CSV table of C-alpha atoms and ligand atoms in Angstrom, one decimal:
chain,number,residue,atom,x,y,z
A,1,MET,CA,194.6,132.5,122.7
A,2,SER,CA,194.1,128.8,123.3
A,3,TRP,CA,194.5,127.5,126.8
A,4,GLU,CA,194.7,123.9,125.6
A,5,ARG,CA,197.8,121.9,126.2
A,6,ASP,CA,199.8,121.5,123.0
A,7,ASN,CA,198.9,117.9,122.5
A,8,ILE,CA,195.2,118.6,123.1
A,9,ARG,CA,195.3,121.4,120.6
A,10,ARG,CA,196.8,119.0,118.0
A,11,LEU,CA,194.2,116.3,118.8
A,12,GLU,CA,191.3,115.6,116.5
A,13,GLY,CA,189.1,114.0,119.1
A,14,TYR,CA,187.1,110.8,118.9
A,15,THR,CA,184.3,110.7,116.3
A,16,SER,CA,181.4,108.7,117.7
A,17,GLY,CA,179.1,106.8,115.3
A,18,GLU,CA,175.9,108.7,114.5
A,19,GLN,CA,173.3,108.5,117.3
A,20,PRO,CA,170.0,109.6,115.7
A,21,ASP,CA,167.3,110.5,118.3
A,22,ASP,CA,164.4,109.0,116.2
A,23,THR,CA,163.4,105.3,116.7
A,24,ASP,CA,162.6,104.7,113.0
A,25,THR,CA,166.1,104.5,111.8
A,26,ILE,CA,167.5,101.0,111.3
A,27,LYS,CA,170.6,101.4,113.4
A,28,LEU,CA,173.4,99.1,112.4
A,29,ASN,CA,176.3,101.4,112.9
A,30,THR,CA,177.5,101.2,116.5
A,31,ASN,CA,177.3,97.5,117.4
A,32,GLU,CA,174.5,97.7,119.9
A,33,ASN,CA,172.8,94.5,120.8
A,34,PRO,CA,169.5,94.5,118.8
A,35,TRP,CA,167.6,92.7,121.5
A,36,PRO,CA,166.4,94.4,124.8
A,37,PRO,CA,168.1,93.8,128.1
A,38,SER,CA,166.8,91.4,130.8
A,39,PRO,CA,163.3,92.1,132.2
A,40,ALA,CA,165.2,92.3,135.6
A,41,VAL,CA,166.6,95.6,134.3
A,42,ASP,CA,163.1,97.0,133.8
A,43,ALA,CA,162.1,95.8,137.2
A,44,VAL,CA,165.0,97.8,138.8
A,45,LEU,CA,164.1,100.9,136.8
A,46,GLN,CA,160.5,100.7,138.0
A,47,SER,CA,161.4,100.0,141.6
A,48,MET,CA,163.6,103.1,142.2
A,49,ASP,CA,162.6,106.4,143.5
A,50,GLY,CA,164.2,109.8,144.1
A,51,GLU,CA,164.8,109.1,147.8
A,52,ALA,CA,167.2,106.3,146.9
A,53,LEU,CA,169.5,108.9,145.3
A,54,ARG,CA,169.8,111.1,148.4
A,55,ARG,CA,172.9,109.3,149.6
A,56,TYR,CA,176.2,108.6,147.8
A,57,PRO,CA,176.4,105.2,146.1
A,58,PRO,CA,178.7,102.3,147.1
A,59,PRO,CA,182.1,103.7,146.2
A,60,THR,CA,183.6,100.6,144.6
A,61,ALA,CA,180.4,98.9,143.5
A,62,ASP,CA,181.2,95.8,145.6
A,63,ALA,CA,177.9,94.1,145.1
A,64,PHE,CA,178.5,94.2,141.4
A,65,ARG,CA,182.1,93.1,141.8
A,66,ASP,CA,181.0,90.1,143.8
A,67,LEU,CA,178.5,89.0,141.2
A,68,ALA,CA,180.9,89.5,138.3
A,69,ALA,CA,183.7,87.7,140.2
A,70,ARG,CA,181.4,84.8,140.9
A,71,TYR,CA,180.4,84.6,137.3
A,72,HIS,CA,184.0,84.5,136.2
A,73,GLY,CA,185.2,82.2,139.1
A,74,ILE,CA,187.7,84.8,140.3
A,75,GLN,CA,188.2,87.0,143.4
A,76,ARG,CA,186.6,90.4,143.9
A,77,ASP,CA,190.1,91.8,144.4
A,78,ASN,CA,190.9,91.0,140.7
A,79,LEU,CA,188.0,93.1,139.4
A,80,ILE,CA,187.2,96.9,139.1
A,81,ALA,CA,183.9,98.2,137.9
A,82,THR,CA,184.1,101.3,135.6
A,83,ARG,CA,181.9,103.7,133.7
A,84,GLY,CA,181.9,101.7,130.5
A,85,GLY,CA,184.9,99.9,129.2
A,86,ASP,CA,186.1,103.3,128.0
A,87,GLU,CA,186.8,104.5,131.6
A,88,LEU,CA,188.9,101.4,132.2
A,89,LEU,CA,191.0,102.3,129.1
A,90,ARG,CA,191.6,105.8,130.5
A,91,LEU,CA,192.4,104.5,133.9
A,92,VAL,CA,194.9,102.0,132.6
A,93,ILE,CA,196.7,104.7,130.7
A,94,THR,CA,196.8,107.3,133.4
A,95,THR,CA,197.7,104.8,136.1
A,96,PHE,CA,200.5,102.8,134.4
A,97,VAL,CA,201.9,104.8,131.5
A,98,GLU,CA,204.1,107.9,131.9
A,99,PRO,CA,203.4,110.7,129.5
A,100,GLY,CA,205.8,110.2,126.6
A,101,GLN,CA,206.0,106.4,126.9
A,102,PRO,CA,204.8,104.6,123.7
A,103,ILE,CA,201.5,102.8,123.5
A,104,ALA,CA,201.2,100.0,120.9
A,105,MET,CA,198.1,98.9,119.0
A,106,THR,CA,197.3,97.2,115.8
A,107,ASP,CA,196.2,99.1,112.7
A,108,PRO,CA,193.3,99.2,112.2
A,109,THR,CA,191.9,99.1,115.7
A,110,TYR,CA,189.3,100.7,118.0
A,111,SER,CA,189.6,104.3,117.0
A,112,LEU,CA,189.4,105.6,120.6
A,113,TYR,CA,192.8,104.1,121.5
A,114,PRO,CA,195.0,106.6,119.7
A,115,VAL,CA,192.9,109.5,121.0
A,116,LEU,CA,193.3,108.4,124.6
A,117,ALA,CA,197.1,107.9,124.0
A,118,GLN,CA,197.4,111.4,122.6
A,119,ILE,CA,195.4,112.9,125.5
A,120,HIS,CA,198.1,111.5,127.8
A,121,ASP,CA,200.8,112.8,125.5
A,122,CYS,CA,202.0,109.3,124.5
A,123,PRO,CA,203.4,108.4,121.1
A,124,VAL,CA,201.3,105.7,119.3
A,125,VAL,CA,202.9,102.7,117.8
A,126,LYS,CA,200.7,101.2,115.1
A,127,VAL,CA,201.5,97.7,113.9
A,128,PRO,CA,199.6,96.9,110.6
A,129,LEU,CA,197.6,93.7,110.5
A,130,GLU,CA,198.0,91.2,107.7
A,131,SER,CA,195.5,91.4,104.8
A,132,ASP,CA,193.3,88.8,106.4
A,133,TRP,CA,193.4,90.9,109.7
A,134,SER,CA,195.5,88.4,111.5
A,135,LEU,CA,198.5,89.6,113.6
A,136,ASP,CA,201.7,90.3,111.7
A,137,PRO,CA,204.2,87.5,112.5
A,138,ALA,CA,206.6,90.2,113.7
A,139,PHE,CA,204.0,91.8,116.0
A,140,ILE,CA,205.8,90.9,119.2
A,141,ASP,CA,209.2,91.9,117.9
A,142,THR,CA,207.9,95.2,116.7
A,143,VAL,CA,206.1,96.0,119.9
A,144,VAL,CA,209.1,95.0,122.0
A,145,ALA,CA,211.5,97.1,119.8
A,146,SER,CA,209.2,100.1,120.2
A,147,GLY,CA,209.6,100.1,124.0
A,148,ALA,CA,205.8,100.2,124.4
A,149,ARG,CA,204.7,100.4,128.0
A,150,LEU,CA,201.2,99.3,127.1
A,151,THR,CA,199.8,97.3,124.3
A,152,LEU,CA,196.0,97.6,123.5
A,153,LEU,CA,194.6,94.5,121.7
A,154,VAL,CA,191.0,94.3,120.9
A,155,ASN,CA,189.9,90.6,120.7
A,156,PRO,CA,187.6,89.7,118.8
A,157,HIS,CA,189.1,92.5,116.7
A,158,ALA,CA,187.2,95.6,115.8
A,159,PRO,CA,186.4,96.4,113.0
A,160,SER,CA,187.0,93.0,111.4
A,161,GLY,CA,185.7,90.4,113.9
A,162,GLN,CA,188.9,88.3,113.7
A,163,LEU,CA,189.8,86.3,116.8
A,164,VAL,CA,193.3,85.8,118.2
A,165,ASP,CA,193.4,82.5,120.1
A,166,VAL,CA,194.5,82.1,123.7
A,167,ALA,CA,197.8,80.4,122.9
A,168,GLN,CA,198.8,83.4,120.9
A,169,LEU,CA,197.7,85.8,123.6
A,170,ARG,CA,199.8,83.8,126.1
A,171,GLU,CA,202.8,84.1,123.8
A,172,ILE,CA,202.3,87.8,123.5
A,173,ALA,CA,201.8,88.3,127.3
A,174,GLY,CA,204.9,86.4,128.0
A,175,ALA,CA,207.1,88.2,125.5
A,176,LEU,CA,206.1,91.8,126.1
A,177,GLU,CA,208.0,93.9,128.6
A,178,GLY,CA,205.0,96.2,129.2
A,179,LEU,CA,201.4,95.7,130.0
A,180,LEU,CA,198.9,93.9,127.7
A,181,LEU,CA,195.3,95.0,127.7
A,182,ILE,CA,192.9,92.6,126.0
A,183,ASP,CA,189.8,94.4,125.1
A,184,GLU,CA,187.0,91.8,125.1
A,185,ALA,CA,184.1,94.2,124.4
A,186,TYR,CA,182.7,91.6,121.9
A,187,VAL,CA,183.8,88.4,123.6
A,188,ASP,CA,180.2,87.3,124.4
A,189,PHE,CA,179.4,86.7,120.8
A,190,ILE,CA,182.1,84.1,120.2
A,191,ASP,CA,180.7,80.7,119.4
A,192,PRO,CA,180.9,78.7,122.7
A,193,ALA,CA,182.1,75.7,120.7
A,194,ILE,CA,185.4,77.5,120.2
A,195,GLU,CA,186.0,77.4,124.0
A,196,TYR,CA,187.8,80.8,124.0
A,197,ASP,CA,188.7,81.6,127.6
A,198,SER,CA,191.5,84.1,128.3
A,199,LEU,CA,190.9,84.3,132.1
A,200,GLY,CA,193.4,81.5,132.7
A,201,LEU,CA,196.1,84.0,131.7
A,202,LEU,CA,195.5,85.9,134.9
A,203,GLY,CA,197.1,83.2,137.0
A,204,GLU,CA,200.1,83.1,134.7
A,205,PHE,CA,200.9,86.8,134.2
A,206,ASP,CA,200.9,89.9,136.3
A,207,ASN,CA,200.9,92.2,133.2
A,208,VAL,CA,197.5,91.3,131.7
A,209,ILE,CA,194.3,93.3,132.0
A,210,ILE,CA,191.1,92.1,130.5
A,211,LEU,CA,188.4,94.6,129.6
A,212,ARG,CA,184.7,93.7,129.6
A,213,THR,CA,181.6,95.7,129.1
A,214,LEU,CA,177.8,95.4,129.5
A,215,SER,CA,177.3,97.7,126.5
A,216,LYS,CA,177.2,95.0,123.8
A,217,GLY,CA,176.6,91.6,125.3
A,218,TYR,CA,174.0,92.8,127.9
A,219,SER,CA,172.2,95.3,125.6
A,220,LEU,CA,173.2,98.2,128.0
A,221,ALA,CA,175.2,100.7,125.9
A,222,GLY,CA,173.1,103.5,127.3
A,223,LEU,CA,174.0,102.5,130.9
A,224,ARG,CA,177.8,103.0,130.7
A,225,PHE,CA,179.0,100.1,132.7
A,226,GLY,CA,182.1,97.9,132.2
A,227,TYR,CA,184.9,96.3,134.2
A,228,GLY,CA,188.5,95.3,134.2
A,229,ILE,CA,190.0,92.0,135.4
A,230,GLY,CA,193.7,91.5,136.3
A,231,ALA,CA,196.3,90.8,139.0
A,232,VAL,CA,195.6,92.6,142.3
A,233,GLY,CA,198.8,94.7,141.7
A,234,LEU,CA,197.1,96.2,138.6
A,235,ILE,CA,193.5,96.5,140.0
A,236,ARG,CA,194.3,98.0,143.4
A,237,PRO,CA,196.0,101.2,142.3
A,238,MET,CA,193.1,102.0,139.9
A,239,LEU,CA,190.5,101.1,142.6
A,240,GLU,CA,192.2,103.0,145.4
A,241,LYS,CA,194.0,105.9,143.7
A,242,THR,CA,193.1,106.9,140.2
A,243,ARG,CA,189.4,106.1,139.9
A,244,ASP,CA,187.0,109.0,140.3
A,245,SER,CA,185.4,108.9,143.7
A,246,TYR,CA,181.9,107.5,143.2
A,247,ASN,CA,182.6,106.7,139.5
A,248,LEU,CA,179.4,104.7,139.2
A,249,ASP,CA,176.0,106.1,140.2
A,250,LEU,CA,173.6,104.0,142.2
A,251,VAL,CA,171.1,103.5,139.4
A,252,SER,CA,173.8,102.1,137.1
A,253,GLN,CA,175.0,99.8,139.9
A,254,ARG,CA,171.6,98.3,140.6
A,255,ILE,CA,170.9,97.8,136.9
A,256,ALA,CA,174.3,96.2,136.3
A,257,GLU,CA,173.7,93.8,139.2
A,258,ALA,CA,170.3,92.9,137.8
A,259,ALA,CA,171.8,92.2,134.4
A,260,LEU,CA,174.4,89.9,135.9
A,261,THR,CA,171.8,88.0,137.8
A,262,ASP,CA,170.2,87.1,134.5
A,263,VAL,CA,173.0,86.1,132.3
A,264,ALA,CA,170.7,83.4,130.8
A,265,HIS,CA,168.7,86.2,129.2
A,266,ALA,CA,171.8,87.7,127.7
A,267,ARG,CA,173.1,84.3,126.5
A,268,GLU,CA,169.9,83.9,124.5
A,269,THR,CA,170.6,87.2,122.7
A,270,TRP,CA,174.2,86.1,122.0
A,271,LYS,CA,172.9,82.9,120.3
A,272,LYS,CA,170.4,84.9,118.2
A,273,VAL,CA,173.1,87.3,117.2
A,274,ARG,CA,175.3,84.4,116.1
A,275,GLU,CA,172.5,82.9,114.0
A,276,GLU,CA,171.7,86.2,112.4
A,277,ARG,CA,175.4,86.9,111.8
A,278,GLU,CA,175.6,83.7,109.7
A,279,ARG,CA,172.4,84.5,107.8
A,280,LEU,CA,173.4,88.1,107.1
A,281,GLY,CA,176.9,87.1,106.1
A,282,ARG,CA,175.4,84.5,103.6
A,283,SER,CA,173.0,87.2,102.1
A,284,LEU,CA,175.8,89.7,101.8
A,285,ARG,CA,178.1,87.2,100.0
A,286,GLY,CA,175.2,86.4,97.7
A,287,LEU,CA,175.1,90.0,96.7
A,288,GLY,CA,178.9,90.1,95.9
A,289,PHE,CA,180.2,91.5,99.2
A,290,ASP,CA,183.5,90.0,100.5
A,291,VAL,CA,182.7,89.4,104.2
A,292,SER,CA,185.4,88.7,106.7
A,293,PRO,CA,184.7,85.8,109.1
A,294,SER,CA,183.4,87.4,112.3
A,295,HIS,CA,183.3,86.3,116.0
A,296,SER,CA,181.6,89.5,116.9
A,297,ASN,CA,178.2,91.2,116.5
A,298,PHE,CA,179.1,93.0,113.3
A,299,LEU,CA,180.4,92.1,109.8
A,300,LEU,CA,183.1,94.0,107.9
A,301,ALA,CA,182.1,93.7,104.2
A,302,ARG,CA,184.0,94.9,101.2
A,303,THR,CA,181.4,96.3,98.8
A,304,PRO,CA,181.1,94.9,95.3
A,305,GLY,CA,181.8,98.3,93.8
A,306,GLY,CA,185.2,98.5,95.6
A,307,GLN,CA,186.6,101.8,96.8
A,308,SER,CA,184.1,104.0,94.9
A,309,GLY,CA,181.2,101.9,96.2
A,310,ALA,CA,181.4,102.0,99.9
A,311,GLU,CA,180.9,105.6,100.7
A,312,SER,CA,178.1,106.1,98.2
A,313,LEU,CA,176.4,102.9,99.4
A,314,TYR,CA,176.7,104.2,103.0
A,315,ARG,CA,174.9,107.4,101.9
A,316,ALA,CA,172.3,105.6,99.8
A,317,LEU,CA,171.4,103.4,102.8
A,318,LYS,CA,171.3,106.4,105.1
A,319,ASP,CA,168.8,108.1,102.7
A,320,ARG,CA,166.7,105.0,103.1
A,321,GLY,CA,166.8,105.2,106.9
A,322,ILE,CA,169.5,102.5,107.4
A,323,LEU,CA,172.7,103.5,109.2
A,324,VAL,CA,175.8,101.4,108.8
A,325,ARG,CA,179.4,102.5,109.6
A,326,TYR,CA,181.8,103.8,106.9
A,327,PHE,CA,185.4,104.6,107.9
A,328,ASN,CA,187.3,107.0,105.8
A,329,GLU,CA,190.6,105.2,106.5
A,330,PRO,CA,193.1,103.8,103.9
A,331,ARG,CA,192.3,100.1,104.5
A,332,LEU,CA,188.6,100.5,105.2
A,333,VAL,CA,187.4,102.9,102.5
A,334,ASP,CA,186.1,100.1,100.3
A,335,LYS,CA,184.2,98.5,103.2
A,336,LEU,CA,181.2,98.9,105.4
A,337,ARG,CA,181.0,97.7,109.0
A,338,ILE,CA,177.5,96.4,109.6
A,339,SER,CA,176.1,95.6,113.1
A,340,VAL,CA,174.0,92.5,113.2
A,341,GLY,CA,170.4,93.5,113.7
A,342,THR,CA,167.1,91.7,114.4
A,343,PRO,CA,165.9,89.3,111.6
A,344,ASP,CA,163.5,92.1,110.4
A,345,GLU,CA,166.2,94.8,110.4
A,346,ASN,CA,168.6,92.5,108.5
A,347,ASP,CA,165.9,91.6,106.0
A,348,ARG,CA,165.3,95.3,105.3
A,349,LEU,CA,169.0,96.0,104.9
A,350,ILE,CA,169.3,93.1,102.4
A,351,ALA,CA,166.2,94.3,100.5
A,352,ALA,CA,167.7,97.8,100.2
A,353,LEU,CA,171.0,96.4,99.1
A,354,GLU,CA,169.4,94.2,96.4
A,355,VAL,CA,168.1,97.4,94.8
A,356,LEU,CA,171.4,99.4,95.3
A,357,VAL,CA,174.2,97.0,94.3
B,1,PLP,C1,182.2,99.2,122.8
B,1,PLP,C2,183.6,99.0,122.9
B,1,PLP,C3,184.3,99.3,124.1
B,1,PLP,C4,183.7,99.7,125.4
B,1,PLP,O1,182.6,100.5,125.3
B,1,PLP,P1,181.8,101.0,126.5
B,1,PLP,O2,180.5,101.3,126.0
B,1,PLP,O3,182.6,102.2,127.0
B,1,PLP,O4,181.8,99.9,127.5
B,1,PLP,C5,185.6,99.0,124.2
B,1,PLP,N1,186.3,98.6,123.1
B,1,PLP,C6,185.7,98.4,122.0
B,1,PLP,C7,186.5,97.9,120.8
B,1,PLP,C8,184.4,98.6,121.8
B,1,PLP,O5,183.8,98.4,120.6
């Protein structure tokens, strides 16, 4: 017999992108930053020894919280550090949503959201995006009518790279009766000229939580470190009640602190990613791909061969040691999501595609 709860037995589980253990693969499938983290990170790794691990780590990562709060110009009380952005998502659901209450999201979206909702036994309300991946004009009405307790909005959007501006976020936050989580996993790659800054919403609304992560912008996906920003009334219950005691180990905390003391290094990588994003986009369009405008570190590209082309192209690239992401989902089956790599990696991808398409 199965001991699983009914909803867990019905659940499919989250499918991670492939994580090969060789270093030869050109890995453009899970949106890692292609440049290494700050040298300050290496310095921490080299400076630590086993004795440092004998004691428990700081329980709420206050040194990191102070650094991140200063970086954002907010108070430490408005910030919680978590084991990746993914832990924050789980905390928000288990702290603020009763099992059975609906959780709303766009379709498509980050494929972990529906899995986390189902683990908590919450119905999922999916609001389809328009064909250009912008929000449905009826998005707010649909979400309000559904009675959603929580709305999960990834911005810039994954997997398209589309950006919702702050005026629209303000409108949504003001109209929703539940909480709004703005998942800014890819925010660092937005062109600074756009002046996107959602943090001002915190002073205006007590129902907004912003998710950030070091996985993408700071080249630290292997570390597992993220954070949430919001009103004290939202942060405190997670910090004091629902978080795992010692959710962040000492090594992670020290490394995350080092990364945030050298944002200048990360910012250089964001600039290089934007430059390569433009260049890769141009090359893909030149080969007949239809590429959505992206504010992120990946491109969603419809393959010239249409529906029959995307999966076979994904496989042909894989045979040549190049991994990209293919989603077997209705609106994505004719597309590939390609993480922006280094100039050399992007050149090799384009060279392979020139032969294949
Ligand atoms: C990567 C990512 C996250 C957070 O990932 P962590 O590695 O757990 O910090 C959250 N949302 C989206 C859409 C992501 O792509």
